[in-house]
Amino acid sequence: MQEKRKLNLAAWIIIGMLAGIAVGFVFLKVGGTFTTDYLKPVGTIYINLLKFMVVPVVLFSITKGVIALDDLKKVGSVGIKTFIYYICTTAFAVVVGLVVVNCFKGFFPVLDSSVTSGLEYTATEAPKIMDVIVNIFPDNLFKPMVETNMLPVIVIAIFFGAGILASGEKGRMASNLVDSLEDVVMKVLMMIIKLTPIGVFCLMADVVAVNGAKIVGSLAIVVGVAYIAYILHMVIVYSCSVKFLSGMSPIKFFKGIAAAMLTAFTTTSSNATLPINIECCNDMGAEPEISSFVLPLGATINMDGTAIYQAVAAVFIACCYGVDLTIGQMTMIVVTATLASIGTAGVSGAGMIMLSMVLIQVGLPVEGIALIAGVDKLFDMGRTTLNITGDATCAMWLSKVERNNKEKLAAK
Ligand code: ASP
């Protein structure tokens, strides 16, 4: 029932985008500033709502994630291996995304400055690497939240999560509070996501009215670029992982995981795909106790597809705003997209919300999300498929490690 509502929302977003494009073309012909004066401000309200939710979403979902690491302690080495595998493959995914999107940068348009006006962006000099590291650690609890400076917010979330864990029984109330607040924040987020069709309609109408056809064509290109990166990551990283780490034929693996991949492609939700992913992995010979730990954790924190999407989208938005990203900013994308994908919930459309974190951190205008929001469903289908496939490769690898350990123990 819930999935059905989500699909309806996706349809409305596409309708909103198409209607926005149509209305935009009408005003392109008619002329005047109606879209900029009256539709764009409505879109800005939608973007403001998205922006104000970034801090609470990151704060509560990461604190909750750290509290859940209690389980990681129990499973000791499996937890650490899982975490390292997830982080490394995700960081690699961002690099793949960045390399591919940079090859296609020339196809992306620079938008008319009247669309981007009021969203001024001034290229800042790349900060020194040690300053970047020092600034990750906050000297004040509220300043990073007020300034939407996400890396220190993540550090705050990690420390509070760890503190709650260390407090044991006394921390239980705080843990329940975080759990409850995270739930509330997610509900608010869902309400805002429901406004996406209206926001997309208004913003798209203005973008097209000012820029004409050039933005429409480039959207098709940017979706294609994301899919090239998705496929490359799948072929390079996942095939090598199952071949060399799990000792399995990649063809056999992809055949075995196909049902889960198709489910992910159509539901665009890692969480919804979880049961079928566990079943597919167990059918391929994964150890049930491993898959029931590694896969739920992966559905929450391991999002290679989302990370690729965020890299591609950030570069696309930078191009639209006429910004040439520096190497320092690209590095920042690798760090923040990896962290943002960890903080992304395994539900439809969550990656787009977290994209704002990447944009803020790199110094790009969050308003740029409106340019690609209308085609987010297309990005999401591919990125969710990649997300769950990455989880499955980890489950297969650690199952093999577990089997080897058991054999060693039995031989003693
Ligand atoms: N839909 C994705 C997932 O469930 C998350 C995202 O939007 O990137 O894995």
Tab-separated table of C-alpha atoms and ligand atoms in Angstrom:
chain	number	residue	atom	x	y	z
A	1	MET	CA	0.000	0.000	0.000
A	2	GLN	CA	2.786	2.354	1.002
A	3	GLU	CA	4.812	1.485	-2.119
A	4	LYS	CA	1.762	2.274	-4.215
A	5	ARG	CA	1.567	5.753	-2.720
A	6	LYS	CA	5.277	6.242	-3.407
A	7	LEU	CA	4.832	5.254	-7.036
A	8	ASN	CA	1.965	7.695	-7.337
A	9	LEU	CA	4.146	10.444	-5.958
A	10	ALA	CA	6.829	9.582	-8.510
A	11	ALA	CA	4.238	9.844	-11.261
A	12	TRP	CA	3.144	13.233	-9.920
A	13	ILE	CA	6.724	14.469	-9.886
A	14	ILE	CA	7.132	13.490	-13.537
A	15	ILE	CA	3.809	15.156	-14.352
A	16	GLY	CA	4.971	18.250	-12.450
A	17	MET	CA	8.184	18.338	-14.435
A	18	LEU	CA	6.476	17.857	-17.813
A	19	ALA	CA	3.822	20.459	-16.984
A	20	GLY	CA	6.576	22.827	-15.831
A	21	ILE	CA	8.457	22.314	-19.099
A	22	ALA	CA	5.253	22.930	-21.113
A	23	VAL	CA	4.358	26.076	-19.174
A	24	GLY	CA	7.972	27.220	-19.413
A	25	PHE	CA	7.885	26.937	-23.222
A	26	VAL	CA	4.626	28.910	-23.317
A	27	PHE	CA	6.220	31.762	-21.370
A	28	LEU	CA	9.368	31.472	-23.459
A	29	LYS	CA	7.165	32.318	-26.478
A	30	VAL	CA	4.962	34.876	-24.707
A	31	GLY	CA	7.865	36.615	-22.959
A	32	GLY	CA	7.613	38.575	-19.718
A	33	THR	CA	8.731	37.730	-16.218
A	34	PHE	CA	5.657	35.910	-14.841
A	35	THR	CA	7.534	32.672	-14.073
A	36	THR	CA	10.359	34.487	-12.317
A	37	ASP	CA	8.028	36.781	-10.368
A	38	TYR	CA	5.379	34.295	-9.285
A	39	LEU	CA	6.378	30.652	-9.873
A	40	LYS	CA	10.026	30.743	-8.851
A	41	PRO	CA	9.243	32.063	-5.325
A	42	VAL	CA	6.911	29.096	-4.738
A	43	GLY	CA	9.757	26.813	-5.801
A	44	THR	CA	12.052	28.667	-3.415
A	45	ILE	CA	9.682	27.894	-0.531
A	46	TYR	CA	9.970	24.185	-1.401
A	47	ILE	CA	13.777	24.417	-1.489
A	48	ASN	CA	13.815	26.252	1.862
A	49	LEU	CA	11.800	23.436	3.428
A	50	LEU	CA	14.272	20.883	2.080
A	51	LYS	CA	17.205	22.889	3.393
A	52	PHE	CA	15.908	23.268	6.917
A	53	MET	CA	15.533	19.507	7.227
A	54	VAL	CA	19.124	18.610	6.330
A	55	VAL	CA	20.586	19.152	9.816
A	56	PRO	CA	17.944	17.209	11.787
A	57	VAL	CA	17.963	14.332	9.297
A	58	VAL	CA	21.742	13.930	9.453
A	59	LEU	CA	21.949	14.503	13.198
A	60	PHE	CA	19.341	11.966	14.219
A	61	SER	CA	19.918	9.292	11.588
A	62	ILE	CA	23.666	9.144	12.234
A	63	THR	CA	23.271	9.191	16.033
A	64	LYS	CA	20.768	6.377	15.673
A	65	GLY	CA	23.177	4.510	13.382
A	66	VAL	CA	25.994	4.784	15.926
A	67	ILE	CA	23.718	3.513	18.689
A	68	ALA	CA	22.912	0.546	16.465
A	69	LEU	CA	26.671	-0.157	16.229
A	70	ASP	CA	26.202	-1.885	19.558
A	71	ASP	CA	25.485	-4.861	17.379
A	72	LEU	CA	28.751	-4.324	15.575
A	73	LYS	CA	30.597	-4.775	18.857
A	74	LYS	CA	28.882	-8.095	19.343
A	75	VAL	CA	29.883	-9.355	15.969
A	76	GLY	CA	33.354	-7.850	16.333
A	77	SER	CA	35.502	-8.514	13.343
A	78	VAL	CA	32.584	-9.054	10.952
A	79	GLY	CA	31.316	-5.582	11.797
A	80	ILE	CA	34.651	-3.912	11.216
A	81	LYS	CA	35.241	-5.750	7.952
A	82	THR	CA	31.748	-4.861	6.754
A	83	PHE	CA	32.249	-1.216	7.599
A	84	ILE	CA	35.654	-0.982	5.897
A	85	TYR	CA	34.346	-2.766	2.792
A	86	TYR	CA	31.361	-0.439	2.577
A	87	ILE	CA	33.401	2.728	3.047
A	88	CYS	CA	36.074	1.719	0.495
A	89	THR	CA	33.619	0.664	-2.223
A	90	THR	CA	31.560	3.818	-1.702
A	91	ALA	CA	34.566	6.140	-1.895
A	92	PHE	CA	35.644	4.303	-5.063
A	93	ALA	CA	32.123	4.745	-6.446
A	94	VAL	CA	32.327	8.520	-6.011
A	95	VAL	CA	35.654	8.561	-7.851
A	96	VAL	CA	34.117	6.541	-10.723
A	97	GLY	CA	31.219	9.000	-10.810
A	98	LEU	CA	33.536	11.997	-10.856
A	99	VAL	CA	35.772	10.584	-13.608
A	100	VAL	CA	32.818	9.730	-15.858
A	101	VAL	CA	30.938	12.996	-15.312
A	102	ASN	CA	34.071	15.045	-15.962
A	103	CYS	CA	34.399	13.336	-19.361
A	104	PHE	CA	30.931	14.615	-20.282
A	105	LYS	CA	31.140	18.063	-18.693
A	106	GLY	CA	31.251	19.754	-22.082
A	107	PHE	CA	27.654	18.671	-22.808
A	108	PHE	CA	26.164	20.448	-19.791
A	109	PRO	CA	24.743	23.949	-20.272
A	110	VAL	CA	25.611	27.098	-18.373
A	111	LEU	CA	22.256	28.547	-17.399
A	112	ASP	CA	21.177	32.108	-17.895
A	113	SER	CA	22.162	34.188	-14.897
A	114	SER	CA	18.578	35.395	-14.359
A	115	VAL	CA	17.650	31.827	-13.371
A	116	THR	CA	20.537	31.608	-11.012
A	117	SER	CA	20.185	35.172	-9.747
A	118	GLY	CA	19.592	35.578	-6.049
A	119	LEU	CA	21.464	32.314	-5.653
A	120	GLU	CA	24.796	34.027	-6.098
A	121	TYR	CA	27.774	31.797	-6.066
A	122	THR	CA	31.257	33.144	-5.753
A	123	ALA	CA	34.034	30.652	-6.281
A	124	THR	CA	36.047	30.515	-3.098
A	125	GLU	CA	39.717	29.755	-2.937
A	126	ALA	CA	40.400	26.114	-2.051
A	127	PRO	CA	41.073	25.893	1.690
A	128	LYS	CA	44.253	24.279	3.037
A	129	ILE	CA	43.844	20.565	3.733
A	130	MET	CA	44.833	20.885	7.418
A	131	ASP	CA	42.271	23.675	7.859
A	132	VAL	CA	39.617	21.407	6.349
A	133	ILE	CA	40.511	18.658	8.824
A	134	VAL	CA	40.608	21.009	11.831
A	135	ASN	CA	37.266	22.541	10.855
A	136	ILE	CA	35.596	19.138	10.863
A	137	PHE	CA	35.821	19.237	14.667
A	138	PRO	CA	33.370	21.776	16.103
A	139	ASP	CA	34.292	24.283	18.811
A	140	ASN	CA	30.644	24.989	19.463
A	141	LEU	CA	27.602	22.726	19.550
A	142	PHE	CA	25.188	24.974	17.667
A	143	LYS	CA	27.366	26.963	15.250
A	144	PRO	CA	27.751	24.148	12.677
A	145	MET	CA	24.008	23.525	12.787
A	146	VAL	CA	23.165	27.208	12.309
A	147	GLU	CA	25.667	27.424	9.458
A	148	THR	CA	24.571	24.039	8.016
A	149	ASN	CA	28.178	22.920	8.131
A	150	MET	CA	27.606	19.204	7.795
A	151	LEU	CA	30.934	17.541	8.606
A	152	PRO	CA	31.037	18.963	12.172
A	153	VAL	CA	27.354	18.021	12.535
A	154	ILE	CA	28.304	14.425	11.686
A	155	VAL	CA	31.101	14.531	14.264
A	156	ILE	CA	28.617	15.791	16.874
A	157	ALA	CA	26.218	12.973	15.971
A	158	ILE	CA	28.970	10.348	16.245
A	159	PHE	CA	30.125	11.624	19.660
A	160	PHE	CA	26.624	11.787	21.082
A	161	GLY	CA	25.844	8.315	19.728
A	162	ALA	CA	29.040	6.975	21.301
A	163	GLY	CA	28.227	8.779	24.559
A	164	ILE	CA	24.787	7.221	24.678
A	165	LEU	CA	26.306	3.780	24.086
A	166	ALA	CA	28.936	4.323	26.781
A	167	SER	CA	26.250	5.378	29.292
A	168	GLY	CA	24.693	1.923	29.148
A	169	GLU	CA	21.469	1.710	31.125
A	170	LYS	CA	21.483	5.421	31.986
A	171	GLY	CA	21.707	6.266	28.277
A	172	ARG	CA	18.590	4.263	27.452
A	173	MET	CA	16.274	7.249	27.755
A	174	ALA	CA	18.462	9.322	25.433
A	175	SER	CA	18.605	6.403	23.014
A	176	ASN	CA	14.808	6.118	22.988
A	177	LEU	CA	14.554	9.880	22.497
A	178	VAL	CA	16.893	9.772	19.484
A	179	ASP	CA	14.905	6.857	18.096
A	180	SER	CA	11.644	8.736	18.505
A	181	LEU	CA	12.995	12.031	17.124
A	182	GLU	CA	14.456	10.276	14.119
A	183	ASP	CA	11.027	8.871	13.411
A	184	VAL	CA	9.434	12.311	13.708
A	185	VAL	CA	12.069	13.877	11.454
A	186	MET	CA	11.467	11.204	8.820
A	187	LYS	CA	7.717	11.893	8.931
A	188	VAL	CA	8.325	15.639	8.424
A	189	LEU	CA	10.653	14.785	5.566
A	190	MET	CA	7.955	12.679	3.929
A	191	MET	CA	5.519	15.606	4.176
A	192	ILE	CA	8.001	17.870	2.406
A	193	ILE	CA	8.769	15.228	-0.213
A	194	LYS	CA	5.052	15.178	-1.012
A	195	LEU	CA	5.360	18.823	-2.102
A	196	THR	CA	8.010	17.904	-4.678
A	197	PRO	CA	5.638	17.894	-7.701
A	198	ILE	CA	4.600	21.508	-6.972
A	199	GLY	CA	8.170	22.622	-6.319
A	200	VAL	CA	9.424	20.916	-9.457
A	201	PHE	CA	6.621	22.383	-11.558
A	202	CYS	CA	7.332	25.955	-10.474
A	203	LEU	CA	11.107	25.762	-10.700
A	204	MET	CA	11.134	23.877	-13.997
A	205	ALA	CA	8.710	26.353	-15.588
A	206	ASP	CA	11.047	29.221	-14.730
A	207	VAL	CA	14.188	27.370	-15.819
A	208	VAL	CA	12.670	26.539	-19.226
A	209	ALA	CA	11.079	29.979	-19.671
A	210	VAL	CA	14.514	31.547	-19.263
A	211	ASN	CA	16.733	28.877	-20.815
A	212	GLY	CA	14.578	27.163	-23.418
A	213	ALA	CA	15.359	23.730	-24.756
A	214	LYS	CA	19.013	23.500	-23.784
A	215	ILE	CA	18.294	22.347	-20.218
A	216	VAL	CA	15.812	19.652	-21.325
A	217	GLY	CA	18.322	17.922	-23.605
A	218	SER	CA	21.075	18.057	-21.037
A	219	LEU	CA	18.892	16.295	-18.459
A	220	ALA	CA	18.783	13.226	-20.713
A	221	ILE	CA	22.574	13.381	-20.974
A	222	VAL	CA	23.161	13.652	-17.229
A	223	VAL	CA	20.902	10.646	-16.533
A	224	GLY	CA	22.818	8.690	-19.204
A	225	VAL	CA	26.129	9.708	-17.602
A	226	ALA	CA	24.976	8.418	-14.208
A	227	TYR	CA	24.011	5.068	-15.780
A	228	ILE	CA	27.412	4.743	-17.465
A	229	ALA	CA	29.049	5.228	-14.056
A	230	TYR	CA	26.609	2.791	-12.382
A	231	ILE	CA	27.396	0.114	-14.967
A	232	LEU	CA	31.170	0.709	-14.804
A	233	HIS	CA	31.136	0.389	-11.016
A	234	MET	CA	29.085	-2.773	-11.245
A	235	VAL	CA	31.340	-4.353	-13.844
A	236	ILE	CA	34.659	-3.282	-12.298
A	237	VAL	CA	34.105	-3.371	-8.536
A	238	TYR	CA	31.371	-5.952	-8.028
A	239	SER	CA	32.657	-8.437	-10.607
A	240	CYS	CA	36.174	-8.226	-9.141
A	241	SER	CA	34.826	-8.508	-5.611
A	242	VAL	CA	32.808	-11.673	-6.235
A	243	LYS	CA	35.572	-13.179	-8.390
A	244	PHE	CA	38.576	-12.460	-6.185
A	245	LEU	CA	37.112	-12.104	-2.691
A	246	SER	CA	34.269	-14.624	-2.846
A	247	GLY	CA	35.780	-16.969	-5.448
A	248	MET	CA	32.533	-16.975	-7.425
A	249	SER	CA	31.774	-16.511	-11.103
A	250	PRO	CA	30.399	-12.962	-11.656
A	251	ILE	CA	27.863	-14.340	-14.157
A	252	LYS	CA	26.551	-16.784	-11.565
A	253	PHE	CA	26.398	-13.983	-9.021
A	254	PHE	CA	24.472	-11.564	-11.247
A	255	LYS	CA	22.053	-14.362	-12.237
A	256	GLY	CA	21.498	-15.188	-8.584
A	257	ILE	CA	20.944	-11.594	-7.534
A	258	ALA	CA	18.781	-10.629	-10.562
A	259	ALA	CA	15.457	-10.869	-8.698
A	260	ALA	CA	16.664	-8.492	-5.980
A	261	MET	CA	18.108	-6.117	-8.589
A	262	LEU	CA	14.791	-5.982	-10.426
A	263	THR	CA	12.915	-5.371	-7.180
A	264	ALA	CA	15.273	-2.526	-6.313
A	265	PHE	CA	14.928	-1.068	-9.819
A	266	THR	CA	11.143	-0.930	-9.549
A	267	THR	CA	10.636	-0.065	-5.850
A	268	THR	CA	13.619	2.345	-5.605
A	269	SER	CA	13.928	1.329	-1.968
A	270	SER	CA	16.781	-0.675	-0.450
A	271	ASN	CA	14.633	-1.322	2.610
A	272	ALA	CA	11.775	-2.733	0.580
A	273	THR	CA	14.225	-4.948	-1.323
A	274	LEU	CA	15.912	-6.268	1.832
A	275	PRO	CA	13.905	-9.499	2.298
A	276	ILE	CA	14.403	-10.585	-1.305
A	277	ASN	CA	18.094	-9.631	-1.189
A	278	ILE	CA	18.584	-11.866	1.867
A	279	GLU	CA	16.784	-14.690	0.091
A	280	CYS	CA	18.844	-14.339	-3.102
A	281	CYS	CA	22.131	-14.293	-1.155
A	282	ASN	CA	21.191	-17.303	0.955
A	283	ASP	CA	20.187	-19.174	-2.213
A	284	MET	CA	23.648	-18.415	-3.616
A	285	GLY	CA	25.229	-19.986	-0.538
A	286	ALA	CA	25.655	-17.060	1.862
A	287	GLU	CA	25.747	-17.931	5.565
A	288	PRO	CA	22.341	-16.892	6.974
A	289	GLU	CA	23.814	-15.339	10.139
A	290	ILE	CA	26.117	-13.216	7.956
A	291	SER	CA	23.504	-12.114	5.437
A	292	SER	CA	21.026	-11.211	8.178
A	293	PHE	CA	23.605	-8.868	9.689
A	294	VAL	CA	25.484	-7.523	6.661
A	295	LEU	CA	22.471	-6.863	4.413
A	296	PRO	CA	20.291	-4.818	6.812
A	297	LEU	CA	23.353	-2.772	7.776
A	298	GLY	CA	24.125	-2.296	4.084
A	299	ALA	CA	20.543	-1.242	3.309
A	300	THR	CA	21.048	1.538	5.853
A	301	ILE	CA	24.623	2.708	5.330
A	302	ASN	CA	26.017	1.292	2.082
A	303	MET	CA	24.905	3.294	-0.952
A	304	ASP	CA	27.381	3.155	-3.816
A	305	GLY	CA	24.752	4.123	-6.387
A	306	THR	CA	23.654	7.077	-4.287
A	307	ALA	CA	27.259	8.216	-3.934
A	308	ILE	CA	27.793	8.052	-7.718
A	309	TYR	CA	24.572	9.983	-8.283
A	310	GLN	CA	25.624	12.684	-5.829
A	311	ALA	CA	28.986	13.130	-7.551
A	312	VAL	CA	27.408	13.295	-11.013
A	313	ALA	CA	24.652	15.649	-9.860
A	314	ALA	CA	27.061	17.971	-8.042
A	315	VAL	CA	29.247	18.386	-11.131
A	316	PHE	CA	26.185	18.862	-13.350
A	317	ILE	CA	24.788	21.559	-11.060
A	318	ALA	CA	28.192	23.253	-10.863
A	319	CYS	CA	28.305	23.375	-14.680
A	320	CYS	CA	24.786	24.836	-14.871
A	321	TYR	CA	25.900	27.607	-12.523
A	322	GLY	CA	29.068	28.170	-14.536
A	323	VAL	CA	31.311	26.963	-11.714
A	324	ASP	CA	34.546	25.146	-12.503
A	325	LEU	CA	35.211	22.854	-9.570
A	326	THR	CA	38.734	22.766	-8.178
A	327	ILE	CA	40.580	19.573	-7.214
A	328	GLY	CA	39.987	20.554	-3.573
A	329	GLN	CA	36.245	20.763	-4.194
A	330	MET	CA	36.290	17.410	-6.027
A	331	THR	CA	38.046	15.876	-3.022
A	332	MET	CA	35.408	17.417	-0.822
A	333	ILE	CA	32.766	15.734	-3.004
A	334	VAL	CA	34.446	12.346	-2.426
A	335	VAL	CA	34.402	12.857	1.350
A	336	THR	CA	30.929	14.338	1.660
A	337	ALA	CA	29.232	12.076	-0.891
A	338	THR	CA	30.647	9.047	0.938
A	339	LEU	CA	29.350	10.384	4.266
A	340	ALA	CA	26.076	11.615	2.788
A	341	SER	CA	25.381	8.232	1.243
A	342	ILE	CA	25.968	6.621	4.657
A	343	GLY	CA	23.408	9.013	6.116
A	344	THR	CA	20.899	8.323	3.320
A	345	ALA	CA	17.878	6.275	4.360
A	346	GLY	CA	17.123	3.235	2.206
A	347	VAL	CA	13.890	4.685	0.898
A	348	SER	CA	12.777	6.170	-2.386
A	349	GLY	CA	14.150	9.628	-3.126
A	350	ALA	CA	16.265	9.966	0.035
A	351	GLY	CA	19.497	10.382	-1.941
A	352	MET	CA	18.233	13.589	-3.508
A	353	ILE	CA	17.594	15.120	-0.097
A	354	MET	CA	21.099	14.208	1.022
A	355	LEU	CA	22.510	15.745	-2.137
A	356	SER	CA	21.890	19.109	-0.482
A	357	MET	CA	24.488	18.189	2.118
A	358	VAL	CA	27.100	17.627	-0.597
A	359	LEU	CA	26.190	20.869	-2.346
A	360	ILE	CA	26.322	22.912	0.856
A	361	GLN	CA	29.671	21.462	1.828
A	362	VAL	CA	31.203	22.088	-1.584
A	363	GLY	CA	29.770	25.609	-1.686
A	364	LEU	CA	27.291	25.033	-4.519
A	365	PRO	CA	23.718	26.390	-4.496
A	366	VAL	CA	21.194	23.903	-3.097
A	367	GLU	CA	18.615	25.426	-5.453
A	368	GLY	CA	20.366	23.482	-8.210
A	369	ILE	CA	18.592	20.346	-7.002
A	370	ALA	CA	15.476	21.677	-8.674
A	371	LEU	CA	17.155	21.232	-12.055
A	372	ILE	CA	17.363	17.459	-11.652
A	373	ALA	CA	14.508	16.746	-9.232
A	374	GLY	CA	12.106	16.028	-12.075
A	375	VAL	CA	14.203	13.119	-13.318
A	376	ASP	CA	15.198	11.868	-9.863
A	377	LYS	CA	13.113	8.718	-10.240
A	378	LEU	CA	15.242	7.695	-13.223
A	379	PHE	CA	18.457	8.240	-11.244
A	380	ASP	CA	16.948	6.462	-8.238
A	381	MET	CA	16.050	3.280	-10.133
A	382	GLY	CA	19.679	2.747	-11.099
A	383	ARG	CA	21.247	3.883	-7.851
A	384	THR	CA	19.045	1.665	-5.664
A	385	THR	CA	19.893	-1.337	-7.872
A	386	LEU	CA	23.569	-0.610	-7.342
A	387	ASN	CA	23.095	-0.022	-3.614
A	388	ILE	CA	21.636	-3.459	-2.920
A	389	THR	CA	24.053	-5.267	-5.256
A	390	GLY	CA	26.978	-3.798	-3.307
A	391	ASP	CA	25.472	-5.113	-0.071
A	392	ALA	CA	25.143	-8.578	-1.606
A	393	THR	CA	28.805	-8.679	-2.720
A	394	CYS	CA	29.847	-7.964	0.874
A	395	ALA	CA	27.558	-10.698	2.219
A	396	MET	CA	29.050	-13.220	-0.216
A	397	TRP	CA	32.624	-12.249	0.712
A	398	LEU	CA	32.107	-12.389	4.470
A	399	SER	CA	30.204	-15.665	4.171
A	400	LYS	CA	33.278	-17.126	2.522
A	401	VAL	CA	35.499	-15.737	5.302
A	402	GLU	CA	33.124	-17.213	7.889
A	403	ARG	CA	33.130	-20.612	6.167
A	404	ASN	CA	36.935	-20.606	6.103
A	405	ASN	CA	37.021	-19.749	9.811
A	406	LYS	CA	34.620	-22.558	10.621
A	407	GLU	CA	36.675	-25.021	8.588
A	408	LYS	CA	39.856	-23.922	10.390
A	409	LEU	CA	38.169	-24.363	13.747
A	410	ALA	CA	36.863	-27.804	12.783
A	411	ALA	CA	40.315	-28.890	11.611
A	412	LYS	CA	41.871	-28.007	14.994
B	1	ASP	N1	16.424	4.973	-3.020
B	1	ASP	C1	17.762	4.690	-2.523
B	1	ASP	C2	17.759	3.403	-1.744
B	1	ASP	O1	16.764	3.028	-1.177
B	1	ASP	C3	18.281	5.786	-1.695
B	1	ASP	C4	18.455	7.015	-2.541
B	1	ASP	O2	17.482	7.724	-2.791
B	1	ASP	O3	19.582	7.239	-3.008
B	1	ASP	O4	18.768	2.755	-1.692
